[in-house]
Coordinates of C-alpha atoms in Angstrom, one line a residue:
X268 CA 0.0 0.0 0.0
X269 CA 1.3 3.4 -0.9
X270 CA 1.9 6.1 1.7
X271 CA -0.7 8.3 0.1
X272 CA -3.3 5.5 0.5
X273 CA -2.4 5.1 4.1
X274 CA -2.8 8.8 4.7
X275 CA -6.3 8.6 3.2
X276 CA -7.2 5.6 5.4
X277 CA -5.5 6.7 8.6
X278 CA -2.9 5.5 11.0
X279 CA -3.1 2.4 13.2
X280 CA -4.6 2.5 16.7
X281 CA -3.4 0.6 19.8
X282 CA -5.7 -2.3 20.8
X283 CA -7.1 -0.5 23.9
X284 CA -7.9 2.7 21.9
X285 CA -9.6 0.6 19.2
X286 CA -11.7 -1.1 21.8
X287 CA -12.6 2.2 23.5
X288 CA -13.6 3.9 20.3
X289 CA -15.6 1.0 18.9
X290 CA -17.5 0.3 22.2
X291 CA -18.4 4.0 22.4
X292 CA -20.1 3.8 19.0
X293 CA -22.0 0.6 20.0
X294 CA -23.1 2.1 23.3
X295 CA -24.3 5.3 21.7
X296 CA -26.4 3.4 19.1
X297 CA -27.9 1.3 21.9
X298 CA -29.4 4.4 23.4
X299 CA -31.8 4.3 20.5
X300 CA -32.0 0.6 19.6
X301 CA -33.0 -1.5 22.6
X302 CA -32.0 -5.2 23.0
X303 CA -30.2 -5.6 19.6
X304 CA -26.5 -5.7 20.6
X305 CA -25.6 -8.3 18.0
X306 CA -27.3 -6.5 15.2
X307 CA -25.6 -3.2 16.2
X308 CA -22.2 -4.8 16.4
X309 CA -22.6 -6.4 13.0
X310 CA -23.7 -3.0 11.5
X311 CA -20.5 -1.5 12.9
X312 CA -18.4 -4.4 11.6
X313 CA -19.7 -3.8 8.1
X314 CA -18.6 -0.1 8.3
X315 CA -15.1 -1.1 9.5
X316 CA -14.9 -3.8 6.7
X317 CA -15.4 -0.9 4.2
X318 CA -18.7 -2.5 3.1
X319 CA -22.4 -1.6 2.7
X320 CA -25.3 -2.7 4.8
X321 CA -28.8 -3.8 3.7
X322 CA -31.4 -3.9 6.5
X323 CA -34.5 -5.9 5.4
X324 CA -37.5 -6.4 7.6
X325 CA -41.2 -5.6 8.0
X326 CA -42.2 -2.0 8.7
X327 CA -41.9 -0.5 12.2
X328 CA -39.1 -2.6 13.7
X329 CA -36.4 0.2 13.6
X330 CA -34.6 -0.3 10.3
X331 CA -34.3 3.4 9.6
X332 CA -33.6 4.2 13.3
X333 CA -30.6 1.9 13.3
X334 CA -29.2 3.4 10.1
X335 CA -29.7 7.0 11.4
X336 CA -28.3 6.1 14.8
X337 CA -25.1 4.7 13.3
X338 CA -24.8 7.8 11.1
X339 CA -25.4 10.2 13.9
X340 CA -22.9 8.5 16.2
X341 CA -20.1 9.6 13.8
X342 CA -19.3 13.2 13.2
X343 CA -19.1 13.1 9.4
X344 CA -21.1 14.0 6.4
X345 CA -24.5 12.2 6.2
X346 CA -27.1 12.3 3.5
X347 CA -30.5 10.6 3.5
X348 CA -32.3 9.4 0.4
X349 CA -36.0 8.6 0.5
X350 CA -36.4 6.2 -2.4
X351 CA -39.8 6.6 -4.2
X352 CA -41.1 5.4 -7.6
X353 CA -40.5 8.8 -9.2
X354 CA -36.9 9.2 -7.9
X355 CA -34.4 9.7 -10.8
X356 CA -30.8 8.5 -11.0
X357 CA -29.6 12.1 -11.2
X358 CA -31.2 12.7 -7.8
X359 CA -28.8 10.1 -6.4
X360 CA -25.5 10.8 -8.3
X361 CA -25.9 14.5 -9.3
X362 CA -26.5 16.4 -12.4
X363 CA -24.8 19.0 -14.6
X364 CA -26.7 22.3 -14.7
X365 CA -26.2 25.1 -17.2
X366 CA -25.1 28.4 -15.5
X367 CA -26.3 31.4 -17.5
X368 CA -23.8 33.7 -15.9
X369 CA -20.7 31.7 -16.8
X370 CA -22.3 30.2 -19.9
X371 CA -21.0 26.8 -18.9
X372 CA -22.3 23.6 -17.2
X373 CA -21.5 23.1 -13.5
X374 CA -21.9 19.9 -11.6
X375 CA -24.2 19.8 -8.6
X376 CA -23.4 16.7 -6.4
X377 CA -26.1 14.3 -5.6
X378 CA -26.9 12.6 -2.2
X379 CA -24.1 10.0 -2.5
X380 CA -21.4 12.6 -1.9
X381 CA -21.2 11.9 1.8
X382 CA -19.4 9.6 4.2
X383 CA -22.6 7.8 5.2
X384 CA -25.6 7.5 2.8
X385 CA -28.9 6.3 4.3
X386 CA -31.2 5.0 1.7
X387 CA -34.6 4.5 3.1
X388 CA -36.9 1.8 1.4
X389 CA -34.5 1.3 -1.5
X390 CA -36.8 -1.2 -3.2
X391 CA -39.6 1.3 -3.7
X392 CA -37.5 3.0 -6.4
X393 CA -37.4 1.6 -10.0
X394 CA -34.5 -0.6 -11.0
X395 CA -33.1 2.2 -13.1
X396 CA -32.7 4.4 -10.1
X397 CA -31.4 1.5 -7.9
X398 CA -28.6 1.0 -10.4
X399 CA -27.4 4.5 -9.9
X400 CA -25.7 3.2 -6.8
X401 CA -23.7 0.4 -8.6
X402 CA -20.6 2.5 -9.4
X403 CA -20.3 4.4 -6.2
X404 CA -20.8 1.3 -4.0
X405 CA -18.1 -0.8 -5.8
X406 CA -15.6 1.8 -7.0
X407 CA -16.1 4.7 -4.6
X408 CA -16.6 7.1 -7.5
X409 CA -19.4 8.7 -9.6
X410 CA -19.2 9.4 -13.3
X411 CA -21.5 12.0 -14.7
X412 CA -21.2 13.4 -18.3
X413 CA -17.9 11.7 -18.8
X414 CA -16.3 13.2 -15.7
X415 CA -15.4 11.0 -12.7
X416 CA -15.7 12.3 -9.2
X417 CA -14.1 10.5 -6.2
X418 CA -16.1 9.9 -3.1
X419 CA -15.0 10.6 0.5
X420 CA -13.4 8.1 2.8
X421 CA -14.9 6.4 4.7
X422 CA -18.0 5.7 2.4
X423 CA -20.9 3.5 3.3
X424 CA -24.4 2.9 2.0
X425 CA -26.9 1.8 4.7
X426 CA -30.1 0.9 2.9
X427 CA -33.4 -0.4 4.3
X428 CA -36.0 -2.3 2.4
X429 CA -39.3 -4.0 3.0
X430 CA -39.8 -7.7 2.0
X431 CA -40.6 -8.0 -1.6
X432 CA -44.1 -9.4 -0.8
X433 CA -45.0 -5.8 0.4
X434 CA -47.1 -3.8 -2.0
X435 CA -45.3 -1.3 -4.3
X436 CA -41.8 -2.8 -4.1
X437 CA -39.3 -3.7 -6.8
X438 CA -36.8 -6.6 -6.1
X439 CA -33.2 -5.5 -6.1
X440 CA -31.2 -6.8 -9.1
X441 CA -28.6 -9.5 -8.5
X442 CA -25.7 -7.0 -9.2
X443 CA -27.1 -4.6 -6.7
X444 CA -27.6 -7.2 -3.9
X445 CA -24.1 -8.5 -4.5
X446 CA -22.6 -5.1 -3.7
X447 CA -24.1 -5.1 -0.2
X448 CA -21.6 -6.7 2.2
X449 CA -24.3 -8.0 4.5
X450 CA -28.1 -8.2 4.9
X451 CA -29.5 -8.2 8.4
X452 CA -33.0 -8.3 9.9
X453 CA -34.0 -6.4 12.9
X454 CA -36.6 -8.8 14.2
X455 CA -39.2 -8.0 16.9
X456 CA -37.8 -6.9 20.3
X457 CA -38.1 -9.0 23.4
X458 CA -40.7 -8.1 25.9
X459 CA -38.1 -6.5 28.3
X460 CA -36.6 -4.5 25.4
X461 CA -40.1 -3.4 24.2
X462 CA -41.0 -2.3 27.7
X463 CA -37.7 -0.3 28.0
X464 CA -38.6 1.2 24.6
X465 CA -41.9 2.4 25.9
X466 CA -40.2 4.1 28.8
X467 CA -37.4 5.7 26.8
X468 CA -39.3 6.6 23.6
X469 CA -42.7 7.3 25.1
X470 CA -42.3 11.1 25.7
X471 CA -39.2 11.9 23.6
X472 CA -37.2 10.5 20.7
X473 CA -33.7 9.5 21.8
X474 CA -32.5 9.8 18.2
X475 CA -33.0 13.6 18.4
X476 CA -30.7 13.8 21.4
X477 CA -28.0 11.5 20.1
X478 CA -24.6 13.1 19.8
X479 CA -21.5 12.0 17.9
X480 CA -18.9 10.0 19.8
X481 CA -16.5 9.5 16.9
X482 CA -15.5 11.2 13.7
X483 CA -14.4 10.4 10.2
X484 CA -10.7 10.5 11.0
X485 CA -11.1 8.0 13.9
X486 CA -13.2 5.7 11.7
X487 CA -10.4 5.7 9.1
X488 CA -8.0 4.6 11.9
X489 CA -10.4 1.9 13.0
X490 CA -10.5 0.6 9.4
X491 CA -6.7 0.6 9.2
X492 CA -6.6 -1.4 12.4
X493 CA -9.0 -4.0 11.0
X494 CA -6.9 -4.4 7.9
X495 CA -4.0 -5.7 10.0
X496 CA -6.0 -8.5 11.6
X497 CA -4.3 -11.8 10.7
X498 CA -6.0 -14.6 8.7
X499 CA -4.3 -18.0 8.7
X500 CA -4.1 -19.9 5.3
X501 CA -6.4 -22.6 6.7
X502 CA -9.1 -20.0 7.5
X503 CA -8.8 -18.5 4.0
X504 CA -9.2 -21.9 2.5
X505 CA -12.3 -22.5 4.7
X506 CA -13.8 -19.3 3.4
X507 CA -13.3 -20.5 -0.1
X508 CA -14.8 -23.8 0.7
X509 CA -17.9 -22.1 2.2
X510 CA -18.4 -20.1 -1.0
X511 CA -17.7 -23.0 -3.3
X512 CA -20.3 -25.1 -1.4
X513 CA -23.0 -22.5 -2.5
X514 CA -21.9 -22.9 -6.1
X515 CA -22.2 -26.7 -6.0
X516 CA -25.4 -26.9 -3.9
X517 CA -28.2 -28.6 -5.9
X518 CA -30.8 -26.3 -4.3
X519 CA -29.2 -23.2 -5.8
X520 CA -29.1 -22.0 -9.4
X521 CA -26.8 -19.1 -8.5
X522 CA -24.1 -19.4 -5.9
X523 CA -22.0 -16.7 -4.1
X524 CA -19.6 -14.7 -6.1
X525 CA -15.8 -14.1 -5.6
X526 CA -16.8 -10.7 -4.2
X527 CA -18.7 -12.6 -1.4
X528 CA -15.5 -14.5 -0.5
X529 CA -13.6 -11.2 -0.2
X530 CA -16.3 -9.5 1.8
X531 CA -16.8 -12.5 4.1
X532 CA -13.1 -12.3 5.0
X533 CA -13.1 -8.5 5.4
X534 CA -16.1 -8.7 7.7
X535 CA -14.6 -11.5 9.7
X536 CA -11.5 -9.3 10.3
X537 CA -13.8 -6.6 11.6
X538 CA -15.7 -8.9 13.9
X539 CA -12.5 -10.4 15.3
X540 CA -11.2 -6.9 16.0
X541 CA -14.4 -5.9 17.8
X542 CA -14.0 -9.1 19.9
X543 CA -10.5 -8.0 20.9
X544 CA -8.6 -10.5 18.7
X545 CA -6.0 -9.8 16.1
X546 CA -6.7 -13.1 14.3
X547 CA -9.8 -14.6 12.6
X548 CA -11.4 -17.9 13.7
X549 CA -13.5 -20.3 11.6
X550 CA -16.3 -19.5 14.0
X551 CA -16.3 -15.9 12.7
X552 CA -16.9 -17.2 9.2
X553 CA -19.6 -19.5 10.3
X554 CA -21.4 -16.8 12.2
X555 CA -21.2 -14.4 9.2
X556 CA -22.0 -16.9 6.4
X557 CA -25.8 -16.2 6.5
X558 CA -25.7 -12.4 6.7
X559 CA -22.9 -12.1 4.1
X560 CA -24.0 -14.8 1.6
X561 CA -27.7 -15.5 1.8
X562 CA -28.8 -12.4 -0.1
X563 CA -26.5 -13.1 -3.0
X564 CA -27.7 -16.6 -3.9
X565 CA -30.8 -17.7 -5.9
X566 CA -32.6 -20.9 -5.1
X567 CA -34.0 -23.3 -7.7
X568 CA -37.7 -23.5 -8.5
X569 CA -37.9 -26.8 -6.6
X570 CA -36.4 -25.2 -3.5
X571 CA -38.8 -22.2 -3.7
X572 CA -41.7 -24.6 -4.0
X573 CA -40.5 -26.4 -0.9
X574 CA -40.4 -23.0 0.8
X575 CA -36.6 -23.3 1.4
X576 CA -35.2 -19.8 2.3
X577 CA -31.7 -18.8 1.3
X578 CA -30.9 -18.4 5.0
X579 CA -31.8 -22.0 5.7
X580 CA -29.8 -23.3 2.7
X581 CA -26.7 -21.4 3.7
X582 CA -27.1 -22.5 7.4
X583 CA -27.3 -26.1 6.3
X584 CA -24.2 -25.8 4.2
X585 CA -22.3 -24.4 7.1
X586 CA -23.3 -27.3 9.3
X587 CA -22.4 -29.9 6.7
X588 CA -19.0 -28.4 5.8
X589 CA -16.2 -29.8 8.0
X590 CA -13.9 -27.3 9.8
X591 CA -10.3 -27.0 8.7
X592 CA -7.7 -29.2 10.3
X593 CA -4.5 -27.3 9.8
X594 CA -4.1 -25.4 13.0
X595 CA -0.5 -24.1 13.2
X596 CA 0.6 -22.6 16.4
X597 CA 2.1 -19.1 16.7
X598 CA 5.3 -18.7 18.8
X599 CA 3.4 -16.1 20.8
X600 CA 0.5 -18.4 21.6
X601 CA 0.8 -19.8 25.2
X602 CA -2.5 -21.6 25.2
X603 CA -2.5 -25.4 25.7
X604 CA -2.8 -27.6 22.7
X605 CA -6.1 -29.0 21.6
X606 CA -7.0 -32.6 22.6
X607 CA -6.2 -33.9 19.1
X608 CA -2.6 -32.7 19.3
X609 CA -3.2 -29.7 17.1
X610 CA -2.8 -26.2 18.6
X611 CA -5.7 -23.7 18.2
X612 CA -5.6 -21.0 15.6
X613 CA -2.8 -18.7 16.0
X614 CA -2.9 -15.0 16.9
X615 CA -0.2 -12.8 15.3
X616 CA 1.2 -10.1 17.4
X617 CA 2.7 -7.0 15.8

């Protein structure tokens, strides 16, 4: 990596500072989102993995609140797009407008020119408008009238959508879904969490009182820290085996892409860092397989008739695939060996 790129991303943080900064963001979001710690941490992991997040669930469970709470916890530029059937691609990317004073066209940036872009109900817009996000999500740039504009770092799209069975929705194209690092569901809160929500949200909206606890420069440093998390060769091979299993599964007519392999590993690095580790475990890949891969695959007609969801198919593949056996020990690892004579997965210390 060149020095210029490192300057754009940020310097490395010590482990204790990384933990303090990341826990501050999680705690801040949980002032708004009650009883969803795992979901909040996964959303933060996607940000630190330099990915994009798709939140899919029924109306009223807090999809938009999670997206806005994450955005407001970081002192950076935030733009919100309300996707509607009449939204145009130029509303998203920007448009060149003729200036009568200068007798020339000038570019007016669209809503994607921000660090965090919150796209509410993305599947209510037409596929033409949805595709306006393809270039910026993958290449971190926007091209309008032959001119390419670079986007800010960090850059993340947090989109919400209702299930496709809801009236007035358009299913996301395969290329669009594949650009989202993970798809998560909020789910209904537990009774205790819903009771706490009534007490905390009954008179005021905590989202309005939320204050930033981090900034864009700190997030760049957190990302740089995540990039240094070690992944053993055996764990990399296990990630490839997981993705290959989706391509060979008889219940699927479209398996996960190579982009899925890359984003599975990146997200696993972020999860490991949030757990206080500087190395990735196969357990991280198993836990992330469904949110990272299930939205990218397409079941066969027979699987759909049998009402087999993509989440269930990926979960079954994870349970059937054997764990890797190559468990080399690091010279810095003082833990006892496993019962089979092989040491556990190694941490790598800087």
